[in-house]
Amino acid sequence: MTARTLRRTGVIPPVVTPLTADGEIDRPSLERVVDHLLDGGVSGLFALGSSGETAYLTHGQQDEVIKVITAAAAGQVPVLVGAIETTTNRAIERARVAAALGAEAVVVTAPFYTRTHDTEIDRHFRDVAAALDLPVLAYDVPVCVHSKLGPELLLELAADGVLAGVKDSSGDDGSFRRLALGARELPGFSVLTGHELVVDAMMLAGADGSVPGLGNVDPHGYVRLHEAAVRGDWATAKAEQDRLVDLFDIIRAVSPGTASATAAGLGAFKTALMLRGVITTNVMSPPMRRLDAAETARIAACLDRAGLARL
Amino acid sequence: MTARTLRRTGVIPPVVTPLTADGEIDRPSLERVVDHLLDGGVSGLFALGSSGETAYLTHGQQDEVIKVITAAAAGQVPVLVGAIETTTNRAIERARVAAALGAEAVVVTAPFYTRTHDTEIDRHFRDVAAALDLPVLAYDVPVCVHSKLGPELLLELAADGVLAGVKDSSGDDGSFRRLALGARELPGFSVLTGHELVVDAMMLAGADGSVPGLGNVDPHGYVRLHEAAVRGDWATAKAEQDRLVDLFDIIRAVSPGTASATAAGLGAFKTALMLRGVITTNVMSPPMRRLDAAETARIAACLDRAGLARL
Amino acid sequence: MTARTLRRTGVIPPVVTPLTADGEIDRPSLERVVDHLLDGGVSGLFALGSSGETAYLTHGQQDEVIKVITAAAAGQVPVLVGAIETTTNRAIERARVAAALGAEAVVVTAPFYTRTHDTEIDRHFRDVAAALDLPVLAYDVPVCVHSKLGPELLLELAADGVLAGVKDSSGDDGSFRRLALGARELPGFSVLTGHELVVDAMMLAGADGSVPGLGNVDPHGYVRLHEAAVRGDWATAKAEQDRLVDLFDIIRAVSPGTASATAAGLGAFKTALMLRGVITTNVMSPPMRRLDAAETARIAACLDRAGLARL
Amino acid sequence: MTARTLRRTGVIPPVVTPLTADGEIDRPSLERVVDHLLDGGVSGLFALGSSGETAYLTHGQQDEVIKVITAAAAGQVPVLVGAIETTTNRAIERARVAAALGAEAVVVTAPFYTRTHDTEIDRHFRDVAAALDLPVLAYDVPVCVHSKLGPELLLELAADGVLAGVKDSSGDDGSFRRLALGARELPGFSVLTGHELVVDAMMLAGADGSVPGLGNVDPHGYVRLHEAAVRGDWATAKAEQDRLVDLFDIIRAVSPGTASATAAGLGAFKTALMLRGVITTNVMSPPMRRLDAAETARIAACLDRAGLARL
């Protein structure tokens, strides 16, 4: 396996980005998130993913996040870093910064804002990879970028040594299955699911690991799920996943019609971490609002039902 | 009218960004584009819009574009500058740079990449405007950001002094009509259409002016169209528009199935400008490819049919 | 011009289908709707369009609607009839019934429910036309069928004598413009806009006439608009359209979050007609609900503002 | 359990509808399809689903299909019948016919063509169920009807005795998981997946059974998969599913850009059944074309690779 490939397994949560009351990066809280995740047994950290509010952070804030996470991880697990930018040159610029700050690999989406095409997506990943000395993972997230990375394209890029893996947040499990099947012959290519409600099912389908946003709240649960799946104990994996599906109800705590799905979901993760004593505030980046007291109470009830300790 | 409002009329093209063979900003070509547009009689310039490949340019390149355009415009017409970023803080950061470099106003979209909500879009524009000392125009471009700015929201933001105008590239002319009707009572609010194939119709519907991408290729035509509409000579306006619709066939010059709609459209604009002797190359930002010789020949034929001189 | 073509101009409203309290076709009310429209000066009637709740009516009810409308029209104006079915054989079957019951022409959409493709849409219209002895108009309504009829496809079908016209409810005015331009050389091909908020603009763009759902409520207004446009009096056309845009606010009378856009729009048309004394109830086909008293009061206020008499 | 409920498990394929060369229902071939499926060990048959070209068949043809399938099944397994119509009254009308012709249950989608709303979908299913004496299953198929049936709505309808089950073809496995979890407390409610590439995973997630279109081609494989899953032998289930995913490549046999996804998929199923000697032709309903010789050869290669006997 060359420096351009890596086969990552296990649970690699997309780390949330805690903020202070005035909207700055909350360094001590972020360090505690990393500790909390390491304590849960995760095998890697994904900084500056969608769950990390990457699209809400200035480049200066992003740099700070990378520094805090890599310092806190202290080499115990690798840190993957998102370089989520609209197009090729911008992604390369951010990926180089991430590399300089200690990323083991970078995670890149298809172009967005602009309309794109498979021929351009192909060139995009090739240009990004050619400009870098570290592994590149594709981030398949149609809900954000409004195009889907097909298994044929991904497998060809993998075979050509362009891509070292995929984080699949497409929700298209048929496509994921075909990707996982094709990847069996690509030893340096990681197939990771971001579909946090069916990690057991996607492990059965051939995933190497998972990148669950909800893993911020309950990393121990996702690690137990992963380990059960790896040893073929599907009944235990399923029971753990069912409990986590129930926990995921925290994203419905938000009062209907008052916030985006992003604000509802990430707000719930942050509020749960605040209730668990890991982070100090549940402040969100503008223009998102933080969850209020009534919404927080609903999340507390979910945590209790899932058996998760809180302050 | 305060410093926060402006009522802009006329033709304000979204200026294309010429590149050198190695992908850098082509300063002399960009200066010639500005001269070409001023010669056509445009009443303003919109830098770093979608047609300017803004999503493809690094912040450093964007700064250079603003500098060249404001210098070349030399105060003859105002320069509006796009601050097209995923969310609030990032847009503010770029808008401040634009202001410092001479923008008369900034143009801002709804949040993108992330999912959003009307309550968040509302706060987004309010936060952006509150952070700046210059007018803010909303850029309604669902094909890029995947949400639509409704007339009710826009008119409320206009009435509250948050927005100084709208560039409407939504293609939703019913919505545009309702916006234009509502704006009649808002003297400092500009309603500009980006729907370049029906500028005559949208002027009839109440637009103050237009922001046509195709105006890069034929500014004189769009200015004639605008002036005819303003004096109520709709037959002339329609005839001019019909000719420009025919000219717009240049975007179908690209070989089918080989490029995105963005690459086809912007590639055609650049190729036409190259054929007209205004810019030196038709190079596109990666991952887009430049149009090839066969495609260029088709564009030349369109120019000839439209009666546009070329080298 | 052969029997397969017709060049229709003027206002051809999509006739609403009044229902009795128990959900049956309300024949006397439907007859009064036809009288109301003829009194307004319409030049044709479109039965069983989307505004006629065609997708909600059994074939037996549809037959009854055709019979009532053709009898009430009594040859004063032609009756176009929708044959809105998922695919080819089903559309042919219904089109034959319409022909037998007196339709001058039938109106057919692209296939829906199933996924489709341009090659199949092409064959669909050719097969439908080949099976019938009367003109076929294409109904371009992506919001219902989820595919768009492109101008190239439509113009080719028109040139081949397959299509006698288009009712464009796509809201894509750039596409409509290109269609209207191309149709100038096709004397037997009617280009009709269903975009009821910009009929003035689309007439300027080259439409032959309009098919406005709101024309049920105020046929006189749309006829005045059409006539002004035809004589080139665009200021009058615009003023009339602006008044109608304001009247269109009736579709926002529905309480937010309680009904589909279809129920809100058609429910408003029916409620307005009830308030105007034309129809007896505002009952809707299941599963849509009728508008309630509070919603009805809002519609009454809109009618008053628009200067429309009511009981 | 009352007459309105049923808990169906196992494999219940959506039966394809073979046609003669001139497009009529091919009765002997359809009988052979039923025999083929029964031989494979299926536990039910779903007539007039999307895979049965239901949207392409006239009501007369649909009646014939029901008669042939119920006669051929001869009570060995239950026959579920689709009543796939745009809205409530039309679905009721067709469901009554299905009931009279021997359906054990009917399968109904959300309204389509028209825009709809959760309040209307709710009333739709309640009205349909109230008008019938047999169980009603919801068919969740957003790719066709363009709305998604949420788990909350479905579980409420199930708890109220309106729905006896769901056929989930939404591809939204997170939603399916939540549905399956909720259904554990509803003994008369069947949760069936139509997601044919991840049946093993969805069984792990809690499905009662599957409705795989590909099950027409290889019912034995899907029955083996189901039985392995039921006994907890997930390794065998996965291996069988992986083989079937590979077989599913038959849907990519169609020449690119020449047919809809529906025509590609159903055309492949029919062609495979023809190659396997089960049906006589691979004729498709208009406006779909049948697969040609080159495409057929590609499908034959897939069958060989999957170890399926053919003529």
Tab-separated table of C-alpha atoms in Angstrom, chain D residues 73-294:
chain	number	residue	atom	x	y	z
D	73	ALA	CA	-52.124	-19.193	-8.508
D	74	ALA	CA	-55.194	-21.288	-7.755
D	75	GLY	CA	-55.143	-20.431	-4.093
D	76	GLN	CA	-51.645	-21.785	-3.511
D	77	VAL	CA	-50.451	-18.334	-2.497
D	78	PRO	CA	-52.335	-15.083	-2.008
D	79	VAL	CA	-52.490	-12.517	-4.792
D	80	LEU	CA	-52.036	-8.853	-3.940
D	81	VAL	CA	-53.216	-6.469	-6.633
D	82	GLY	CA	-52.142	-2.910	-7.367
D	83	ALA	CA	-54.810	-0.252	-7.707
D	84	ILE	CA	-52.420	2.391	-8.980
D	85	GLU	CA	-54.455	5.426	-9.912
D	86	THR	CA	-53.945	9.138	-9.565
D	87	THR	CA	-56.432	9.808	-6.770
D	88	THR	CA	-58.940	8.412	-4.312
D	89	ASN	CA	-62.082	7.727	-6.300
D	90	ARG	CA	-60.155	6.229	-9.165
D	91	ALA	CA	-58.160	3.961	-6.842
D	92	ILE	CA	-61.337	2.832	-5.089
D	93	GLU	CA	-62.944	1.980	-8.388
D	94	ARG	CA	-60.016	-0.176	-9.439
D	95	ALA	CA	-59.617	-1.738	-5.999
D	96	ARG	CA	-63.230	-2.897	-6.083
D	97	VAL	CA	-62.623	-4.587	-9.407
D	98	ALA	CA	-59.532	-6.269	-7.982
D	99	ALA	CA	-61.494	-7.460	-4.976
D	100	ALA	CA	-64.216	-8.887	-7.188
D	101	LEU	CA	-61.608	-10.734	-9.246
D	102	GLY	CA	-60.030	-12.457	-6.263
D	103	ALA	CA	-57.402	-10.168	-4.770
D	104	GLU	CA	-56.518	-10.940	-1.170
D	105	ALA	CA	-55.383	-7.352	-0.665
D	106	VAL	CA	-54.891	-4.214	-2.705
D	107	VAL	CA	-51.813	-2.040	-2.976
D	108	VAL	CA	-52.309	1.718	-3.282
D	109	THR	CA	-49.897	4.629	-3.734
D	110	ALA	CA	-50.157	8.236	-2.617
D	111	PRO	CA	-51.933	10.502	-5.102
D	112	PHE	CA	-49.842	11.399	-8.094
D	113	TYR	CA	-49.858	13.707	-11.116
D	114	THR	CA	-51.513	16.220	-8.816
D	115	ARG	CA	-49.532	17.829	-6.054
D	116	THR	CA	-50.435	16.472	-2.672
D	117	HIS	CA	-49.941	17.028	1.055
D	118	ASP	CA	-49.698	14.797	4.119
D	119	THR	CA	-53.206	15.743	5.213
D	120	GLU	CA	-54.499	14.642	1.837
D	121	ILE	CA	-52.436	11.455	1.737
D	122	ASP	CA	-53.860	10.605	5.124
D	123	ARG	CA	-57.430	11.122	3.960
D	124	HIS	CA	-56.677	9.267	0.740
D	125	PHE	CA	-55.734	6.041	2.495
D	126	ARG	CA	-58.571	6.375	4.993
D	127	ASP	CA	-61.145	6.868	2.252
D	128	VAL	CA	-59.780	4.002	0.197
D	129	ALA	CA	-59.775	1.614	3.158
D	130	ALA	CA	-63.257	2.672	4.256
D	131	ALA	CA	-64.647	1.870	0.825
D	132	LEU	CA	-63.263	-1.671	0.750
D	133	ASP	CA	-63.657	-4.949	2.608
D	134	LEU	CA	-60.129	-6.191	2.102
D	135	PRO	CA	-56.704	-5.220	3.419
D	136	VAL	CA	-54.942	-2.208	1.938
D	137	LEU	CA	-51.166	-1.962	1.664
D	138	ALA	CA	-49.459	1.344	1.011
D	139	TYR	CA	-46.977	1.420	-1.835
D	140	ASP	CA	-44.233	3.906	-1.054
D	141	VAL	CA	-42.668	4.734	-4.399
D	142	PRO	CA	-41.441	8.347	-4.544
D	143	VAL	CA	-39.651	7.810	-7.842
D	144	CYS	CA	-43.097	7.376	-9.411
D	145	VAL	CA	-45.424	9.525	-7.298
D	146	HIS	CA	-42.938	12.174	-6.148
D	147	SER	CA	-43.939	12.170	-2.511
D	148	LYS	CA	-42.580	10.076	0.342
D	149	LEU	CA	-44.724	8.266	2.882
D	150	GLY	CA	-43.159	9.088	6.239
D	151	PRO	CA	-42.936	6.465	8.986
D	152	GLU	CA	-45.030	8.555	11.375
D	153	LEU	CA	-47.918	8.779	8.926
D	154	LEU	CA	-47.732	5.088	8.040
D	155	LEU	CA	-47.563	3.934	11.639
D	156	GLU	CA	-50.522	6.076	12.586
D	157	LEU	CA	-52.547	4.666	9.708
D	158	ALA	CA	-51.463	1.178	10.731
D	159	ALA	CA	-52.416	1.728	14.353
D	160	ASP	CA	-55.821	2.975	13.226
D	161	GLY	CA	-56.423	-0.183	11.224
D	162	VAL	CA	-56.326	1.623	7.899
D	163	LEU	CA	-53.223	-0.023	6.509
D	164	ALA	CA	-52.296	-3.686	6.632
D	165	GLY	CA	-48.772	-3.156	5.412
D	166	VAL	CA	-46.302	-1.298	3.279
D	167	LYS	CA	-44.357	-2.103	0.196
D	168	ASP	CA	-41.370	0.180	0.517
D	169	SER	CA	-39.704	1.095	-2.772
D	170	SER	CA	-38.519	4.449	-1.526
D	171	GLY	CA	-34.872	3.542	-1.290
D	172	ASP	CA	-34.866	5.466	1.982
D	173	ASP	CA	-33.520	2.850	4.318
D	174	GLY	CA	-33.269	5.136	7.317
D	175	SER	CA	-36.960	5.765	7.053
D	176	PHE	CA	-37.567	2.046	6.511
D	177	ARG	CA	-35.638	1.266	9.669
D	178	ARG	CA	-37.794	3.597	11.698
D	179	LEU	CA	-40.890	2.058	10.151
D	180	ALA	CA	-39.763	-1.471	10.937
D	181	LEU	CA	-38.944	-0.515	14.514
D	182	GLY	CA	-42.363	1.032	14.988
D	183	ALA	CA	-44.124	-1.926	13.413
D	184	ARG	CA	-42.825	-4.376	15.993
D	185	GLU	CA	-45.826	-3.490	18.118
D	186	LEU	CA	-48.316	-3.893	15.279
D	187	PRO	CA	-48.786	-7.630	14.748
D	188	GLY	CA	-51.073	-7.310	11.748
D	189	PHE	CA	-48.869	-4.929	9.805
D	190	SER	CA	-46.476	-6.184	7.118
D	191	VAL	CA	-43.284	-4.322	6.342
D	192	LEU	CA	-42.045	-5.396	2.946
D	193	THR	CA	-39.017	-4.036	1.139
D	194	GLY	CA	-38.884	-3.507	-2.580
D	195	HIS	CA	-35.228	-2.563	-2.386
D	196	GLU	CA	-34.002	-5.602	-4.237
D	197	LEU	CA	-30.264	-4.942	-3.870
D	198	VAL	CA	-30.280	-4.881	-0.082
D	199	VAL	CA	-32.909	-7.400	0.958
D	200	ASP	CA	-30.452	-9.052	3.325
D	201	ALA	CA	-29.725	-5.700	4.947
D	202	MET	CA	-33.399	-4.768	5.186
D	203	MET	CA	-34.241	-8.159	6.676
D	204	LEU	CA	-31.588	-7.447	9.289
D	205	ALA	CA	-33.221	-4.050	9.766
D	206	GLY	CA	-36.547	-5.714	10.503
D	207	ALA	CA	-38.387	-6.362	7.233
D	208	ASP	CA	-41.006	-9.118	7.163
D	209	GLY	CA	-40.310	-9.898	3.556
D	210	SER	CA	-39.512	-8.560	0.131
D	211	VAL	CA	-41.143	-7.609	-3.148
D	212	PRO	CA	-38.202	-7.778	-5.556
D	213	GLY	CA	-38.702	-7.066	-9.256
D	214	LEU	CA	-35.589	-9.123	-9.939
D	215	GLY	CA	-37.382	-11.968	-8.186
D	216	ASN	CA	-39.167	-12.581	-11.476
D	217	VAL	CA	-35.862	-13.661	-12.957
D	218	ASP	CA	-34.494	-15.630	-10.011
D	219	PRO	CA	-37.215	-16.415	-7.461
D	220	HIS	CA	-35.230	-19.337	-6.106
D	221	GLY	CA	-32.382	-17.034	-5.181
D	222	TYR	CA	-34.574	-14.581	-3.324
D	223	VAL	CA	-36.332	-17.398	-1.470
D	224	ARG	CA	-32.979	-18.849	-0.403
D	225	LEU	CA	-31.935	-15.374	0.718
D	226	HIS	CA	-35.136	-14.940	2.713
D	227	GLU	CA	-34.872	-18.312	4.398
D	228	ALA	CA	-31.254	-17.748	5.352
D	229	ALA	CA	-32.131	-14.392	6.869
D	230	VAL	CA	-35.043	-15.838	8.833
D	231	ARG	CA	-32.831	-18.479	10.394
D	232	GLY	CA	-30.147	-15.899	11.173
D	233	ASP	CA	-27.612	-17.233	8.708
D	234	TRP	CA	-26.488	-13.819	7.561
D	235	ALA	CA	-23.368	-14.981	5.782
D	236	THR	CA	-25.460	-17.112	3.446
D	237	ALA	CA	-28.019	-14.361	3.010
D	238	LYS	CA	-25.280	-11.914	2.115
D	239	ALA	CA	-23.629	-14.270	-0.348
D	240	GLU	CA	-26.945	-14.851	-2.094
D	241	GLN	CA	-27.660	-11.130	-2.178
D	242	ASP	CA	-24.210	-10.383	-3.570
D	243	ARG	CA	-24.866	-12.849	-6.374
D	244	LEU	CA	-28.206	-11.186	-7.075
D	245	VAL	CA	-26.611	-7.724	-7.080
D	246	ASP	CA	-24.291	-8.995	-9.740
D	247	LEU	CA	-27.234	-10.429	-11.685
D	248	PHE	CA	-28.958	-7.044	-11.437
D	249	ASP	CA	-26.384	-5.795	-13.930
D	250	ILE	CA	-28.861	-6.937	-16.559
D	251	ILE	CA	-30.518	-3.532	-16.192
D	252	ARG	CA	-27.373	-1.961	-17.603
D	253	ALA	CA	-27.602	-3.985	-20.790
D	254	VAL	CA	-29.551	-1.270	-22.557
D	255	SER	CA	-27.542	0.970	-24.888
D	256	PRO	CA	-26.867	4.255	-23.084
D	257	GLY	CA	-29.142	7.173	-23.825
D	258	THR	CA	-31.740	5.176	-25.711
D	259	ALA	CA	-34.425	4.337	-23.182
D	260	SER	CA	-35.849	5.271	-19.807
D	261	ALA	CA	-34.734	3.560	-16.626
D	262	THR	CA	-38.128	1.884	-16.532
D	263	ALA	CA	-37.740	0.480	-20.033
D	264	ALA	CA	-34.177	-0.586	-19.248
D	265	GLY	CA	-35.160	-2.381	-16.070
D	266	LEU	CA	-38.428	-4.002	-17.059
D	267	GLY	CA	-37.046	-4.723	-20.503
D	268	ALA	CA	-34.168	-6.570	-18.888
D	269	PHE	CA	-36.473	-8.606	-16.663
D	270	LYS	CA	-38.587	-9.626	-19.634
D	271	THR	CA	-35.592	-10.382	-21.798
D	272	ALA	CA	-34.068	-12.537	-19.070
D	273	LEU	CA	-37.351	-14.431	-18.675
D	274	MET	CA	-37.472	-14.927	-22.424
D	275	LEU	CA	-33.910	-16.243	-22.418
D	276	ARG	CA	-34.800	-18.537	-19.541
D	277	GLY	CA	-37.677	-19.952	-21.601
D	278	VAL	CA	-40.429	-18.671	-19.354
D	279	ILE	CA	-42.043	-16.118	-21.643
D	280	THR	CA	-42.295	-15.934	-25.397
D	281	THR	CA	-41.385	-12.347	-26.263
D	282	ASN	CA	-39.711	-9.398	-24.621
D	283	VAL	CA	-42.249	-6.987	-26.115
D	284	MET	CA	-42.868	-3.874	-24.023
D	285	SER	CA	-45.918	-1.650	-23.796
D	286	PRO	CA	-45.746	1.514	-25.872
D	287	PRO	CA	-44.063	3.894	-25.848
D	288	MET	CA	-41.267	1.653	-24.559
D	289	ARG	CA	-39.258	-0.340	-27.059
D	290	ARG	CA	-38.198	-3.954	-26.643
D	291	LEU	CA	-34.517	-4.678	-26.089
D	292	ASP	CA	-32.609	-5.544	-29.239
D	293	ALA	CA	-30.266	-8.391	-30.109
D	294	ALA	CA	-27.091	-6.758	-28.804
